[in-house]
Tab-separated table of C-alpha atoms in Angstrom:
chain	number	residue	atom	x	y	z
A	184	GLU	CA	0.046	-0.030	0.031
A	185	THR	CA	1.517	3.419	-1.103
A	186	GLY	CA	1.118	6.188	1.348
A	187	VAL	CA	0.325	9.991	0.345
A	188	THR	CA	3.285	11.489	-1.717
A	189	GLN	CA	3.692	15.135	-2.234
A	190	SER	CA	6.120	17.065	-4.547
A	191	PRO	CA	8.244	19.020	-4.537
A	192	THR	CA	9.581	18.930	-1.018
A	193	HIS	CA	10.793	22.409	-0.851
A	194	LEU	CA	10.193	25.476	-3.026
A	195	ILE	CA	11.397	28.914	-3.228
A	196	LYS	CA	9.409	31.711	-5.091
A	197	THR	CA	9.062	35.455	-5.031
A	198	ARG	CA	6.211	37.484	-4.616
A	199	GLY	CA	3.828	37.675	-7.436
A	200	GLN	CA	4.626	34.366	-8.873
A	201	GLN	CA	2.587	31.402	-9.257
A	202	VAL	CA	3.082	27.953	-7.736
A	203	THR	CA	1.918	24.460	-8.259
A	204	LEU	CA	2.156	21.564	-5.801
A	205	ARG	CA	1.248	18.030	-6.318
A	206	CYS	CA	-0.133	15.179	-4.196
A	207	SER	CA	-0.802	11.532	-4.907
A	208	SER	CA	-3.548	10.077	-2.797
A	209	GLN	CA	-3.115	6.658	-0.704
A	210	SER	CA	-4.097	3.744	-2.786
A	211	GLY	CA	-7.973	3.287	-2.689
A	212	HIS	CA	-8.696	6.727	-1.486
A	213	ASN	CA	-10.880	8.899	-3.560
A	214	THR	CA	-10.993	12.273	-1.575
A	215	VAL	CA	-8.085	14.756	-1.249
A	216	SER	CA	-7.957	17.680	1.298
A	217	TRP	CA	-5.229	20.580	1.309
A	218	TYR	CA	-3.945	22.271	4.327
A	219	GLN	CA	-1.771	25.256	5.149
A	220	GLN	CA	0.398	25.207	8.091
A	221	ALA	CA	2.177	28.248	9.071
A	222	LEU	CA	5.017	28.005	11.378
A	223	GLY	CA	4.121	27.465	14.810
A	224	GLN	CA	0.184	26.984	13.940
A	225	GLY	CA	-2.040	24.155	13.340
A	226	PRO	CA	-3.129	23.198	9.812
A	227	GLN	CA	-5.717	25.364	8.323
A	228	PHE	CA	-8.252	23.585	5.844
A	229	ILE	CA	-7.799	25.182	2.249
A	230	PHE	CA	-10.286	22.978	0.224
A	231	GLN	CA	-11.159	19.530	-0.505
A	232	TYR	CA	-11.683	17.713	-3.706
A	233	TYR	CA	-14.030	14.487	-4.360
A	234	ARG	CA	-14.863	13.259	-7.798
A	235	GLU	CA	-12.790	15.923	-9.496
A	236	GLU	CA	-14.751	18.732	-7.812
A	237	GLU	CA	-14.292	20.982	-5.052
A	238	ASN	CA	-16.213	19.811	-2.167
A	239	GLY	CA	-15.926	22.391	0.638
A	240	ARG	CA	-13.497	25.394	1.053
A	241	GLY	CA	-11.995	27.082	3.850
A	242	ASN	CA	-11.483	30.720	4.411
A	243	PHE	CA	-8.802	31.292	1.684
A	244	PRO	CA	-8.972	33.665	-1.344
A	245	PRO	CA	-9.778	32.444	-4.966
A	246	ARG	CA	-6.064	32.637	-5.964
A	247	PHE	CA	-5.797	29.346	-4.187
A	248	SER	CA	-7.323	26.840	-6.586
A	249	GLY	CA	-6.996	23.060	-7.181
A	250	LEU	CA	-7.642	20.096	-9.254
A	251	GLN	CA	-8.366	16.514	-8.912
A	252	PHE	CA	-7.327	14.109	-11.674
A	253	PRO	CA	-9.230	10.832	-12.372
A	254	ASN	CA	-6.725	8.708	-10.657
A	255	TYR	CA	-7.457	10.890	-7.609
A	256	SER	CA	-4.199	12.790	-7.427
A	257	SER	CA	-4.516	16.415	-6.948
A	258	GLU	CA	-2.817	19.895	-7.497
A	259	LEU	CA	-2.864	22.916	-5.408
A	260	ASN	CA	-2.128	26.225	-7.355
A	261	VAL	CA	-1.592	29.458	-5.771
A	262	ASN	CA	-1.529	32.774	-7.915
A	263	ALA	CA	0.087	36.228	-7.183
A	264	LEU	CA	2.003	34.890	-4.142
A	265	GLU	CA	2.232	36.821	-1.037
A	266	LEU	CA	4.831	36.628	1.763
A	267	ASP	CA	2.192	35.264	4.245
A	268	ASP	CA	1.842	32.249	1.767
A	269	SER	CA	5.163	30.938	3.094
A	270	ALA	CA	3.983	27.779	4.974
A	271	LEU	CA	4.130	24.046	4.893
A	272	TYR	CA	1.387	22.732	2.643
A	273	LEU	CA	-0.139	19.264	3.575
A	274	CYS	CA	-2.135	17.188	1.380
A	275	ALA	CA	-4.471	14.413	2.967
A	276	SER	CA	-6.284	11.676	1.420
A	277	SER	CA	-9.448	9.747	2.813
A	278	LEU	CA	-12.428	7.646	1.679
A	279	ALA	CA	-15.576	9.608	1.152
A	280	GLY	CA	-18.905	8.311	2.590
A	281	GLY	CA	-18.830	8.573	6.347
A	282	PRO	CA	-16.402	9.104	9.247
A	283	SER	CA	-12.964	8.461	7.970
A	284	GLU	CA	-9.339	9.367	9.141
A	285	GLN	CA	-7.237	11.277	6.905
A	286	PHE	CA	-3.930	10.132	6.022
A	287	PHE	CA	-1.345	12.990	5.732
A	288	GLY	CA	1.543	13.394	3.278
A	289	PRO	CA	4.999	14.874	4.351
A	290	GLY	CA	4.163	18.389	2.932
A	291	THR	CA	5.494	20.848	0.663
A	292	ARG	CA	7.618	23.755	2.224
A	293	LEU	CA	6.963	26.978	0.261
A	294	THR	CA	8.785	29.901	1.124
A	295	VAL	CA	7.937	33.287	-0.487
A	296	LEU	CA	10.576	35.763	-0.787
B	163	ALA	CA	-18.254	30.116	16.473
B	164	GLN	CA	-16.681	26.798	15.923
B	165	SER	CA	-13.190	26.254	17.293
B	166	VAL	CA	-10.758	23.801	18.736
B	167	THR	CA	-8.778	24.854	21.691
B	168	GLN	CA	-5.568	23.366	23.010
B	169	PRO	CA	-4.770	25.322	26.107
B	170	ASP	CA	-1.204	24.427	26.488
B	171	ILE	CA	1.469	25.666	24.049
B	172	HIS	CA	4.244	23.986	25.542
B	173	ILE	CA	4.559	21.303	28.093
B	174	THR	CA	7.717	19.599	29.672
B	175	VAL	CA	7.785	16.228	31.236
B	176	SER	CA	10.320	13.961	32.491
B	177	GLU	CA	10.820	10.526	30.805
B	178	GLY	CA	8.755	7.865	32.423
B	179	ALA	CA	6.065	10.455	33.959
B	180	SER	CA	2.409	10.500	32.912
B	181	LEU	CA	1.246	12.792	30.180
B	182	GLU	CA	-2.286	14.520	29.580
B	183	LEU	CA	-2.597	17.099	26.805
B	184	ARG	CA	-5.946	19.010	26.860
B	185	CYS	CA	-8.393	19.699	23.911
B	186	ASN	CA	-11.728	21.387	23.993
B	187	TYR	CA	-14.084	21.981	21.069
B	188	SER	CA	-17.121	24.034	20.356
B	189	TYR	CA	-19.484	22.773	17.884
B	190	GLY	CA	-23.209	22.550	17.518
B	191	ALA	CA	-23.066	18.664	17.750
B	192	THR	CA	-20.541	16.235	18.674
B	193	PRO	CA	-17.964	16.143	16.000
B	194	TYR	CA	-15.558	13.356	14.993
B	195	LEU	CA	-12.399	13.795	17.047
B	196	PHE	CA	-8.754	12.971	16.370
B	197	TRP	CA	-5.202	13.470	17.713
B	198	TYR	CA	-2.186	13.725	15.379
B	199	VAL	CA	1.407	13.989	15.970
B	200	GLN	CA	3.837	15.755	13.948
B	201	SER	CA	7.624	15.390	14.337
B	202	PRO	CA	10.015	18.420	13.131
B	203	GLY	CA	9.641	18.811	9.503
B	204	GLN	CA	7.195	15.896	8.973
B	205	GLY	CA	3.462	15.298	8.031
B	206	LEU	CA	0.985	14.309	10.546
B	207	GLN	CA	0.501	10.785	12.099
B	208	LEU	CA	-2.735	9.589	13.455
B	209	LEU	CA	-2.577	8.572	17.135
B	210	LEU	CA	-6.370	7.738	17.563
B	211	LYS	CA	-9.705	8.736	16.635
B	212	TYR	CA	-13.382	9.004	18.175
B	213	PHE	CA	-16.450	8.340	15.994
B	214	SER	CA	-18.910	7.017	18.396
B	215	GLY	CA	-19.410	4.354	21.295
B	216	ASP	CA	-16.962	3.731	23.940
B	217	THR	CA	-15.723	7.150	25.297
B	218	LEU	CA	-12.072	5.831	26.030
B	219	VAL	CA	-10.294	5.048	22.966
B	220	GLN	CA	-6.926	3.538	22.457
B	221	GLY	CA	-4.195	4.571	19.962
B	222	ILE	CA	-0.968	3.695	18.965
B	223	LYS	CA	2.354	4.018	20.683
B	224	GLY	CA	0.401	3.596	24.074
B	225	PHE	CA	-1.713	6.724	23.820
B	226	GLU	CA	-5.251	6.948	24.861
B	227	ALA	CA	-7.912	9.649	24.819
B	228	GLU	CA	-11.247	10.158	26.634
B	229	PHE	CA	-14.333	11.923	25.115
B	230	LYS	CA	-16.176	13.777	27.691
B	231	ARG	CA	-19.466	15.489	26.057
B	232	SER	CA	-20.327	17.352	29.000
B	233	GLN	CA	-16.976	19.205	28.906
B	234	SER	CA	-16.738	19.175	25.241
B	235	SER	CA	-13.275	17.606	25.825
B	236	PHE	CA	-11.084	15.037	24.247
B	237	ASN	CA	-7.857	14.799	26.358
B	238	LEU	CA	-4.976	12.732	25.248
B	239	ARG	CA	-3.210	10.867	27.824
B	240	LYS	CA	-0.169	8.485	28.128
B	241	PRO	CA	0.919	6.656	31.368
B	242	SER	CA	4.696	6.718	30.938
B	243	VAL	CA	6.156	9.182	28.479
B	244	HIS	CA	9.252	8.011	26.427
B	245	TRP	CA	11.973	10.305	24.981
B	246	SER	CA	10.831	9.422	21.373
B	247	ASP	CA	7.259	11.124	22.325
B	248	ALA	CA	8.832	14.524	21.949
B	249	ALA	CA	6.959	16.219	19.094
B	250	GLU	CA	3.968	18.632	18.224
B	251	TYR	CA	0.508	17.341	19.024
B	252	PHE	CA	-2.738	18.505	17.223
B	253	CYS	CA	-6.123	17.807	18.241
B	254	ALA	CA	-8.652	17.845	15.213
B	255	VAL	CA	-12.310	17.701	14.695
B	256	GLY	CA	-14.403	16.628	11.830
B	257	PRO	CA	-17.894	18.108	11.979
B	258	ARG	CA	-20.412	15.436	11.164
B	259	GLY	CA	-22.054	16.111	7.858
B	260	THR	CA	-19.215	17.995	6.135
B	261	GLY	CA	-17.431	14.945	4.728
B	262	ASN	CA	-13.816	14.853	5.914
B	263	GLN	CA	-12.894	18.595	6.404
B	264	PHE	CA	-10.821	18.530	9.484
B	265	TYR	CA	-10.211	21.703	11.952
B	266	PHE	CA	-7.116	21.715	14.089
B	267	GLY	CA	-6.169	23.250	17.307
B	268	THR	CA	-2.876	25.275	17.401
B	269	GLY	CA	-1.030	22.385	18.733
B	270	THR	CA	0.930	21.480	21.988
B	271	SER	CA	4.817	21.155	21.915
B	272	LEU	CA	5.986	18.320	24.201
B	273	THR	CA	9.622	18.308	25.471
B	274	VAL	CA	10.844	15.247	27.332
B	275	ILE	CA	13.733	15.446	29.610
B	276	PRO	CA	15.738	12.729	30.749
């Protein structure tokens, strides 16, 4: 059984640029959620994807967008990067349809200069 | 407003001592409840979960947690801490009826001294 994987591990961008982060869900999981974890904080829910559609969104602006592909992998895109976007971005996969734990990937560390 | 509170930002315990980490939540109905652990630079690992039924749940690494509806709490405990338990601990809630969208507390950092 393959766990959740994320790429890249680390990324450095400058303000105003755009970034794409990638996530492969755990085998058999059909739902992917994205979280932002700022330094010293708990993860904050960005959005969730199920059946290739957004299925819930936290308090993040539209410049945070995502995709889910038929194989359940997912991308997080952030446009017009700001300094405050510097954080660890976590992807989690789960099974839809009832109470289910989320399995987290190791995260992508994004630094915006 | 919905919230998850972990009142202790940082806790230091001696190796072999007992541990209790606090978590309180504020939601309209009892949510699904979780404890995760995060080592430096790593993702989150699930320690235990509560969906329904027995209010005392057992998890991995010798951890347990007790759900108390009257206090809206889900405190994490371990009878004897090991040096390898030093990490950041997060309580999370998943409101029923919203799929698997989790909300996390701000975390408790655990230091273990020999």
